[in-house]
Tab-separated table of C-alpha atoms in Angstrom:
chain	number	residue	atom	x	y	z
A	814	MET	CA	55.989	277.005	116.066
A	815	ALA	CA	55.030	273.568	115.144
A	816	ALA	CA	57.505	271.208	116.824
A	817	GLU	CA	59.450	268.992	114.448
A	818	GLU	CA	60.513	265.439	115.140
A	819	GLY	CA	64.137	265.022	116.078
A	820	PRO	CA	66.362	263.449	113.441
A	821	GLY	CA	66.654	260.184	115.391
A	822	LEU	CA	62.984	259.757	116.258
A	823	PRO	CA	61.857	257.907	113.079
A	824	ARG	CA	64.713	255.414	113.530
A	825	GLU	CA	63.782	254.888	117.184
A	826	ARG	CA	60.161	254.251	116.237
A	827	ALA	CA	61.197	251.777	113.524
A	828	LEU	CA	63.367	249.920	116.026
A	829	THR	CA	60.548	249.821	118.563
A	830	ARG	CA	58.152	248.389	115.994
A	831	ALA	CA	60.684	245.708	115.047
A	832	LEU	CA	61.162	244.609	118.658
A	833	PRO	CA	58.151	242.232	119.088
A	834	PRO	CA	59.067	239.793	116.272
A	835	LEU	CA	62.744	240.198	117.133
A	836	LEU	CA	62.108	239.233	120.765
A	837	ILE	CA	60.184	236.139	119.717
A	838	VAL	CA	62.969	235.042	117.353
A	839	VAL	CA	65.651	235.681	119.981
A	840	GLY	CA	63.550	233.774	122.534
A	841	VAL	CA	63.274	230.728	120.284
A	842	VAL	CA	67.027	230.748	119.538
A	843	PHE	CA	67.887	231.251	123.231
A	844	ASP	CA	65.653	228.387	124.321
A	845	ALA	CA	67.034	226.075	121.641
A	846	LEU	CA	70.679	226.767	122.506
A	847	THR	CA	70.491	226.658	126.305
A	848	PRO	CA	69.885	223.837	128.818
A	849	PRO	CA	66.261	223.053	129.788
A	850	GLN	CA	66.530	224.838	133.130
A	851	PHE	CA	66.967	228.154	131.323
A	852	THR	CA	63.819	229.833	129.998
A	853	ALA	CA	63.170	232.602	127.479
A	854	SER	CA	59.683	233.319	128.855
A	855	PRO	CA	60.521	236.958	129.756
A	856	LEU	CA	61.364	237.639	126.101
A	857	PHE	CA	58.097	236.098	124.923
A	858	ALA	CA	56.156	238.075	127.557
A	859	ALA	CA	57.746	241.359	126.502
A	860	ALA	CA	56.780	240.950	122.830
A	861	PRO	CA	52.970	241.534	123.111
A	862	LEU	CA	53.451	244.240	125.766
A	863	ILE	CA	55.693	246.199	123.403
A	864	ALA	CA	53.341	245.589	120.459
A	865	ALA	CA	50.276	246.844	122.356
A	866	PRO	CA	50.874	250.628	122.153
A	867	PHE	CA	52.318	250.632	118.627
A	868	PHE	CA	50.247	248.151	116.618
A	869	SER	CA	46.621	247.406	115.868
A	870	LEU	CA	44.487	245.103	118.002
A	871	ALA	CA	44.817	242.274	115.461
A	872	THR	CA	48.619	242.504	115.424
A	873	THR	CA	48.736	242.623	119.220
A	874	VAL	CA	46.527	239.529	119.486
A	875	ALA	CA	48.620	237.738	116.860
A	876	THR	CA	51.848	238.583	118.704
A	877	ALA	CA	50.375	237.329	121.979
A	878	ALA	CA	49.157	234.130	120.300
A	879	VAL	CA	52.547	233.405	118.704
A	880	SER	CA	54.258	234.008	122.070
A	881	CYS	CA	51.843	231.637	123.836
A	882	VAL	CA	52.312	228.900	121.236
A	883	ALA	CA	56.098	229.326	121.297
A	884	VAL	CA	56.236	229.100	125.100
A	885	LEU	CA	53.964	226.056	125.175
A	886	ALA	CA	55.847	224.202	122.432
A	887	LEU	CA	59.295	224.965	123.810
A	888	ARG	CA	58.412	224.094	127.424
A	889	ILE	CA	56.788	220.794	126.365
A	890	ASP	CA	59.886	219.960	124.319
A	891	ASN	CA	62.225	220.799	127.217
A	892	HIS	CA	60.183	218.911	129.814
A	893	GLY	CA	59.233	215.948	127.616
A	894	GLY	CA	55.523	216.516	128.164
A	895	VAL	CA	52.984	218.593	130.038
A	896	ASP	CA	53.646	219.202	133.711
A	897	VAL	CA	52.852	221.861	136.308
A	898	GLU	CA	55.694	224.147	135.172
A	899	VAL	CA	54.570	223.981	131.554
A	900	VAL	CA	50.976	224.833	132.477
A	901	THR	CA	52.150	227.674	134.733
A	902	SER	CA	54.291	229.180	131.961
A	903	PHE	CA	51.420	228.926	129.494
A	904	VAL	CA	48.876	230.526	131.855
A	905	THR	CA	51.355	233.302	132.601
A	906	MET	CA	51.712	234.024	128.881
A	907	LEU	CA	47.926	234.010	128.429
A	908	THR	CA	47.645	236.564	131.236
A	909	VAL	CA	50.334	238.757	129.692
A	910	GLY	CA	48.592	238.507	126.315
A	911	ALA	CA	45.268	239.572	127.823
A	912	LEU	CA	46.986	242.481	129.546
A	913	ALA	CA	48.541	243.522	126.228
A	914	VAL	CA	45.082	243.572	124.608
A	915	VAL	CA	43.753	245.788	127.411
A	916	ILE	CA	46.715	248.172	127.006
A	917	ASN	CA	46.111	248.312	123.259
A	918	ARG	CA	42.462	249.282	123.743
A	919	VAL	CA	43.299	251.970	126.314
A	920	VAL	CA	45.995	253.484	124.081
A	921	ARG	CA	43.745	253.466	121.016
A	922	ARG	CA	40.919	255.218	122.884
A	923	GLY	CA	43.386	257.825	124.103
A	924	ASP	CA	44.646	258.335	120.545
A	925	ALA	CA	41.072	258.804	119.333
A	926	ARG	CA	40.379	261.415	122.001
A	927	LEU	CA	43.636	263.202	121.179
A	928	ALA	CA	42.825	263.193	117.468
A	929	SER	CA	39.403	264.656	118.242
A	930	ALA	CA	40.963	267.377	120.417
A	931	ARG	CA	43.458	268.205	117.682
A	932	SER	CA	40.672	268.463	115.109
A	933	ILE	CA	38.775	270.867	117.360
A	934	ALA	CA	41.932	272.912	117.945
A	935	GLU	CA	42.647	273.039	114.220
A	936	ALA	CA	39.086	274.179	113.503
A	937	ALA	CA	39.444	276.877	116.181
A	938	GLN	CA	42.687	278.065	114.626
A	939	ARG	CA	41.149	278.266	111.176
A	940	ALA	CA	38.225	280.228	112.567
A	941	VAL	CA	40.312	282.673	114.608
A	942	LEU	CA	43.408	282.791	112.389
A	943	PRO	CA	42.292	281.946	108.856
A	944	GLN	CA	45.037	281.586	106.281
A	945	PRO	CA	45.021	284.756	104.157
A	946	ASP	CA	44.692	284.592	100.390
A	947	PRO	CA	48.047	284.639	98.558
A	948	ARG	CA	46.974	287.825	96.765
A	949	ILE	CA	45.238	290.647	98.634
A	950	GLY	CA	44.789	294.192	97.315
A	951	GLY	CA	47.404	293.648	94.622
A	952	LEU	CA	49.995	292.428	97.170
A	953	ASP	CA	51.586	288.995	97.550
A	954	VAL	CA	50.875	287.663	101.050
A	955	ALA	CA	51.970	284.685	103.159
A	956	ALA	CA	51.389	283.887	106.846
A	957	ARG	CA	52.514	281.136	109.211
A	958	TYR	CA	51.647	280.137	112.749
A	959	GLU	CA	54.216	277.773	114.203
A	960	ALA	CA	53.395	276.338	117.626
A	961	ALA	CA	56.306	275.475	119.893
A	962	GLN	CA	54.484	272.466	121.380
A	963	ALA	CA	53.849	269.448	119.200
A	964	GLY	CA	50.145	268.994	118.546
A	965	ALA	CA	49.261	272.529	119.601
A	966	PHE	CA	47.548	274.775	117.082
A	967	ILE	CA	46.764	278.149	118.559
A	968	GLY	CA	48.053	280.221	121.437
A	969	GLY	CA	48.659	283.897	122.097
A	970	ASP	CA	50.234	284.960	118.793
A	971	LEU	CA	48.029	286.492	116.116
A	972	TYR	CA	47.956	287.948	112.631
A	973	ALA	CA	45.328	289.340	110.284
A	974	VAL	CA	45.268	290.913	106.822
A	975	GLN	CA	42.374	292.931	105.432
A	976	ASP	CA	41.754	294.804	102.196
A	977	THR	CA	39.950	298.034	103.124
A	978	PRO	CA	38.932	301.317	101.470
A	979	HIS	CA	42.083	302.799	103.036
A	980	GLY	CA	44.445	300.196	101.604
A	981	VAL	CA	45.607	296.827	102.861
A	982	ARG	CA	45.816	296.809	106.657
A	983	LEU	CA	47.650	294.234	108.737
A	984	VAL	CA	48.256	293.352	112.353
A	985	VAL	CA	50.696	290.981	114.022
A	986	GLY	CA	50.574	290.670	117.789
A	987	ASP	CA	51.497	288.628	120.825
A	988	VAL	CA	49.184	288.288	123.820
A	989	ARG	CA	50.887	287.903	127.180
A	990	GLY	CA	49.973	284.597	128.775
A	991	LYS	CA	48.959	281.121	127.653
A	992	GLY	CA	45.909	278.914	127.549
A	993	MET	CA	42.311	279.792	126.844
A	994	GLY	CA	42.696	283.284	128.306
A	995	ALA	CA	45.266	284.121	125.634
A	996	VAL	CA	43.075	282.588	122.922
A	997	ALA	CA	40.137	284.712	124.103
A	998	ALA	CA	42.298	287.849	123.939
A	999	VAL	CA	43.406	286.891	120.415
A	1000	ALA	CA	39.769	286.617	119.342
A	1001	VAL	CA	38.997	290.030	120.848
A	1002	VAL	CA	41.957	291.730	119.145
A	1003	ILE	CA	41.313	290.205	115.734
A	1004	GLY	CA	37.581	290.891	115.902
A	1005	ALA	CA	38.176	294.525	116.857
A	1006	PHE	CA	40.848	294.895	114.175
A	1007	ARG	CA	38.653	293.597	111.360
A	1008	GLU	CA	35.869	295.996	112.301
A	1009	ALA	CA	38.117	299.001	112.904
A	1010	ALA	CA	40.195	298.397	109.771
A	1011	GLU	CA	37.085	298.939	107.650
A	1012	GLN	CA	35.642	301.873	109.596
A	1013	GLU	CA	38.519	304.001	110.846
A	1014	ALA	CA	40.109	306.548	108.522
A	1015	THR	CA	43.592	306.352	110.109
A	1016	LEU	CA	45.840	303.614	111.397
A	1017	GLU	CA	46.187	305.493	114.678
A	1018	ALA	CA	42.432	305.287	115.173
A	1019	VAL	CA	42.554	301.540	114.540
A	1020	ALA	CA	45.121	301.173	117.331
A	1021	GLN	CA	42.917	303.135	119.710
A	1022	ARG	CA	39.947	300.916	118.854
A	1023	LEU	CA	42.003	297.853	119.797
A	1024	GLU	CA	43.018	299.534	123.049
A	1025	ARG	CA	39.392	300.213	123.929
A	1026	ALA	CA	38.288	296.711	122.955
A	1027	LEU	CA	40.818	295.110	125.312
A	1028	ALA	CA	39.897	297.520	128.120
A	1029	ARG	CA	36.195	296.812	127.627
A	1030	GLU	CA	36.712	293.066	127.619
A	1031	GLY	CA	38.908	293.330	130.698
A	1032	THR	CA	36.177	295.086	132.702
A	1033	ARG	CA	33.570	292.608	131.483
A	1034	ARG	CA	35.523	289.680	132.875
A	1035	ASP	CA	36.366	289.212	136.520
A	1036	GLY	CA	37.933	286.628	138.785
A	1037	LEU	CA	40.224	284.029	137.262
A	1038	ASP	CA	38.808	284.723	133.816
A	1039	ALA	CA	39.948	288.352	133.814
A	1040	PHE	CA	42.566	289.608	131.377
A	1041	GLU	CA	45.766	289.987	133.367
A	1042	GLY	CA	48.172	290.900	130.609
A	1043	PHE	CA	48.747	293.025	127.570
A	1044	THR	CA	49.243	292.626	123.840
A	1045	THR	CA	52.248	293.779	121.883
A	1046	ALA	CA	51.309	294.543	118.296
A	1047	VAL	CA	52.391	296.121	115.036
A	1048	LEU	CA	49.728	297.576	112.775
A	1049	ALA	CA	50.560	298.314	109.146
A	1050	GLU	CA	48.744	300.138	106.364
A	1051	ILE	CA	49.767	299.909	102.719
A	1052	PRO	CA	47.835	302.518	100.705
A	1053	ARG	CA	47.143	301.821	97.075
A	1054	GLY	CA	49.505	303.297	94.552
A	1055	ASP	CA	51.784	305.572	96.592
A	1056	GLY	CA	54.641	303.127	97.370
A	1057	THR	CA	54.657	303.616	101.134
A	1058	VAL	CA	53.803	301.695	104.270
A	1059	ARG	CA	52.606	303.187	107.559
A	1060	LEU	CA	53.305	301.491	110.875
A	1061	VAL	CA	52.090	301.827	114.447
A	1062	ASN	CA	54.231	299.811	116.830
A	1063	ARG	CA	52.875	299.107	120.300
A	1064	GLY	CA	55.822	297.509	122.066
A	1065	HIS	CA	56.363	294.808	119.443
A	1066	PRO	CA	59.526	293.498	117.714
A	1067	GLU	CA	60.487	295.825	114.864
A	1068	PRO	CA	59.330	294.828	111.358
A	1069	LEU	CA	61.875	294.314	108.602
A	1070	LEU	CA	61.792	295.606	105.037
A	1071	LEU	CA	63.681	293.464	102.534
A	1072	ARG	CA	64.358	295.372	99.344
A	1073	ALA	CA	64.594	293.755	95.927
A	1074	ASP	CA	68.396	294.217	95.814
A	1075	GLY	CA	68.964	292.463	99.163
A	1076	ARG	CA	69.254	295.559	101.333
A	1077	LEU	CA	67.440	295.250	104.657
A	1078	CYS	CA	65.884	297.996	106.774
A	1079	VAL	CA	64.845	297.641	110.396
A	1080	LEU	CA	61.680	299.730	110.802
A	1081	SER	CA	62.138	301.138	114.275
A	1082	PRO	CA	59.399	303.417	115.635
A	1083	ALA	CA	60.249	307.105	116.022
A	1084	GLU	CA	58.616	307.109	119.467
A	1085	PRO	CA	58.376	303.921	121.551
A	1086	ALA	CA	54.879	303.145	122.827
A	1087	LEU	CA	53.435	300.818	125.436
A	1088	PRO	CA	51.654	297.613	124.384
A	1089	LEU	CA	47.904	297.477	123.926
A	1090	GLY	CA	45.979	296.960	127.144
A	1091	MET	CA	48.198	299.224	129.234
A	1092	GLY	CA	46.163	302.401	128.780
A	1093	ASP	CA	45.690	302.684	132.546
A	1094	LEU	CA	49.327	303.722	132.803
A	1095	GLY	CA	48.766	306.846	130.707
A	1096	ALA	CA	47.289	308.213	127.512
A	1097	TRP	CA	49.272	309.390	124.510
A	1098	PRO	CA	48.472	309.875	120.833
A	1099	ASP	CA	49.537	307.101	118.500
A	1100	ARG	CA	51.689	308.357	115.627
A	1101	ALA	CA	52.191	306.279	112.515
A	1102	ASP	CA	55.664	306.089	110.997
A	1103	GLU	CA	55.782	306.170	107.213
A	1104	THR	CA	58.513	304.648	105.060
A	1105	ASP	CA	59.050	303.781	101.401
A	1106	PHE	CA	57.761	300.429	100.215
A	1107	PRO	CA	59.134	300.166	96.670
A	1108	PRO	CA	58.149	297.498	94.139
A	1109	GLY	CA	59.845	294.164	94.677
A	1110	SER	CA	60.238	294.777	98.429
A	1111	THR	CA	58.874	292.472	101.121
A	1112	LEU	CA	57.615	293.584	104.530
A	1113	LEU	CA	58.150	291.038	107.318
A	1114	LEU	CA	56.220	291.195	110.592
A	1115	TYR	CA	56.826	288.580	113.283
A	1116	THR	CA	56.444	287.801	116.973
A	1117	ASP	CA	59.238	287.295	119.481
A	1118	GLY	CA	59.103	283.536	119.001
A	1119	LEU	CA	61.371	284.257	116.015
A	1120	SER	CA	63.749	286.847	117.470
A	1121	GLU	CA	64.046	285.120	120.866
A	1122	ALA	CA	64.673	281.609	119.575
A	1123	ARG	CA	67.876	280.376	121.264
A	1124	ASP	CA	70.451	277.803	120.336
A	1125	ALA	CA	72.116	275.416	122.778
A	1126	ARG	CA	74.550	278.160	123.879
A	1127	GLY	CA	71.754	280.662	124.527
A	1128	ALA	CA	72.416	282.805	121.435
A	1129	PHE	CA	69.336	284.427	119.901
A	1130	TYR	CA	68.280	284.030	116.291
A	1131	ASP	CA	68.562	287.522	114.772
A	1132	PRO	CA	66.422	287.785	111.614
A	1133	ALA	CA	67.941	291.156	110.654
A	1134	ILE	CA	71.430	289.648	110.545
A	1135	ARG	CA	70.340	286.389	108.954
A	1136	LEU	CA	68.309	287.986	106.151
A	1137	GLY	CA	70.595	290.868	105.229
A	1138	GLY	CA	71.850	290.581	101.646
A	1139	ARG	CA	69.493	287.755	100.719
A	1140	ILE	CA	67.046	288.109	97.847
A	1141	PHE	CA	63.554	286.626	97.691
A	1142	SER	CA	61.886	287.418	94.388
A	1143	GLY	CA	58.743	286.530	92.499
A	1144	ALA	CA	55.131	286.115	93.552
A	1145	ASP	CA	56.087	283.270	95.925
A	1146	ALA	CA	58.753	285.359	97.690
A	1147	PRO	CA	56.680	285.815	100.902
A	1148	ASP	CA	56.075	282.088	101.229
A	1149	ALA	CA	59.710	281.275	100.423
A	1150	LEU	CA	60.855	283.797	103.025
A	1151	LEU	CA	58.671	282.297	105.749
A	1152	SER	CA	59.698	278.749	104.861
A	1153	THR	CA	63.343	279.813	105.121
A	1154	LEU	CA	62.767	281.383	108.535
A	1155	VAL	CA	60.964	278.333	109.905
A	1156	THR	CA	63.701	275.995	108.660
A	1157	GLU	CA	66.498	278.165	110.042
A	1158	VAL	CA	64.821	278.518	113.448
A	1159	ILE	CA	64.450	274.743	113.685
A	1160	ASP	CA	68.130	274.329	112.809
A	1161	HIS	CA	69.150	277.113	115.200
A	1162	THR	CA	67.265	275.693	118.166
A	1163	GLY	CA	67.745	272.043	117.338
A	1164	GLY	CA	63.959	271.689	117.049
A	1165	GLY	CA	63.452	272.837	120.621
A	1166	ALA	CA	61.818	276.269	120.281
A	1167	ASN	CA	60.021	277.257	123.484
A	1168	ASP	CA	57.635	279.908	122.181
A	1169	ASP	CA	55.010	280.122	119.459
A	1170	MET	CA	55.835	282.104	116.350
A	1171	ALA	CA	53.543	284.105	114.054
A	1172	LEU	CA	54.982	285.306	110.742
A	1173	LEU	CA	53.435	287.582	108.118
A	1174	ALA	CA	55.160	288.629	104.882
A	1175	VAL	CA	53.752	291.052	102.307
A	1176	ARG	CA	55.428	291.844	98.966
A	1177	ARG	CA	54.684	294.716	96.617
A	1178	PRO	CA	55.006	293.142	93.159
A	1179	VAL	CA	56.814	294.777	90.259
A	1180	THR	CA	54.375	295.943	87.572
A	1181	PRO	CA	55.063	296.936	83.926
A	1182	SER	CA	54.693	300.605	84.886
A	1183	ASP	CA	57.542	300.194	87.388
């Protein structure tokens, strides 16, 4: 999930930004109240160096200029004129000011490159994991991708929602591994899902298409670029009009069904199955589990970044326990549910989650006929 700033970080940044003028003021007071042999030059030198990474070039230059003028004026006043020590102090401050300008330029170029990289990463996320519409196939939908690392946008977690002739089909998954290899696997899984969701008559056949897509991509790649892992996933199908949901779980955390009255059901698979990409270990038929999905209920699918989030004592965040008895109603219930989960995970971990988190919530609305 996206990393949040700690509660003290804004105050620390404000204090850091206030340091340059504060150092100059303290330097002037120190120099005025102490004998001539004492000097506040270190305080004046620190001011532009601290300003360099946090302020603009103009502010950095202004801070350096004020420090140079203050040093020159105070040293002349203490020494009764210009001598070697005064010139040395002034040249030292000019050198420090020039160094501060160089630091400012280096930091700003680095910030520009980082902003460019973040823009590219955000565009990649939107292309691979586009935000679903809030209303798909008559269902209320919300999705979140929360990266554990600040500034990161996409990793190995995935989700997709598609309205098909067979009903609304969904997938939430977690690719083993990190980096570009995981992102490539995410693209393969989502691409195969979108094609299979339209073409295959059953959810079981969709799962088999994903299995074959990962196996095919794995044989196409070799060396360090080869797929070394697997993908846990839950596939769901919500047919139109019959009030049910079908699930195929391939080694993934169990989805939750939150009913309109606050009751919660953990949708455990009748037969455990291996994750996608492990077909070499054996072949078995996928079997979809079917359960009621009454009006007003919300289906929650998530990755283990939610269920394995730990607090400072090592205790896991358990969504089944946390959500039991709570009611999320209305068309914005999926979004409210996901916002609640994100907030509670941040509080539970103290903002230090160590794994990405993909969340997908789908609600069957209550209609007049219900």
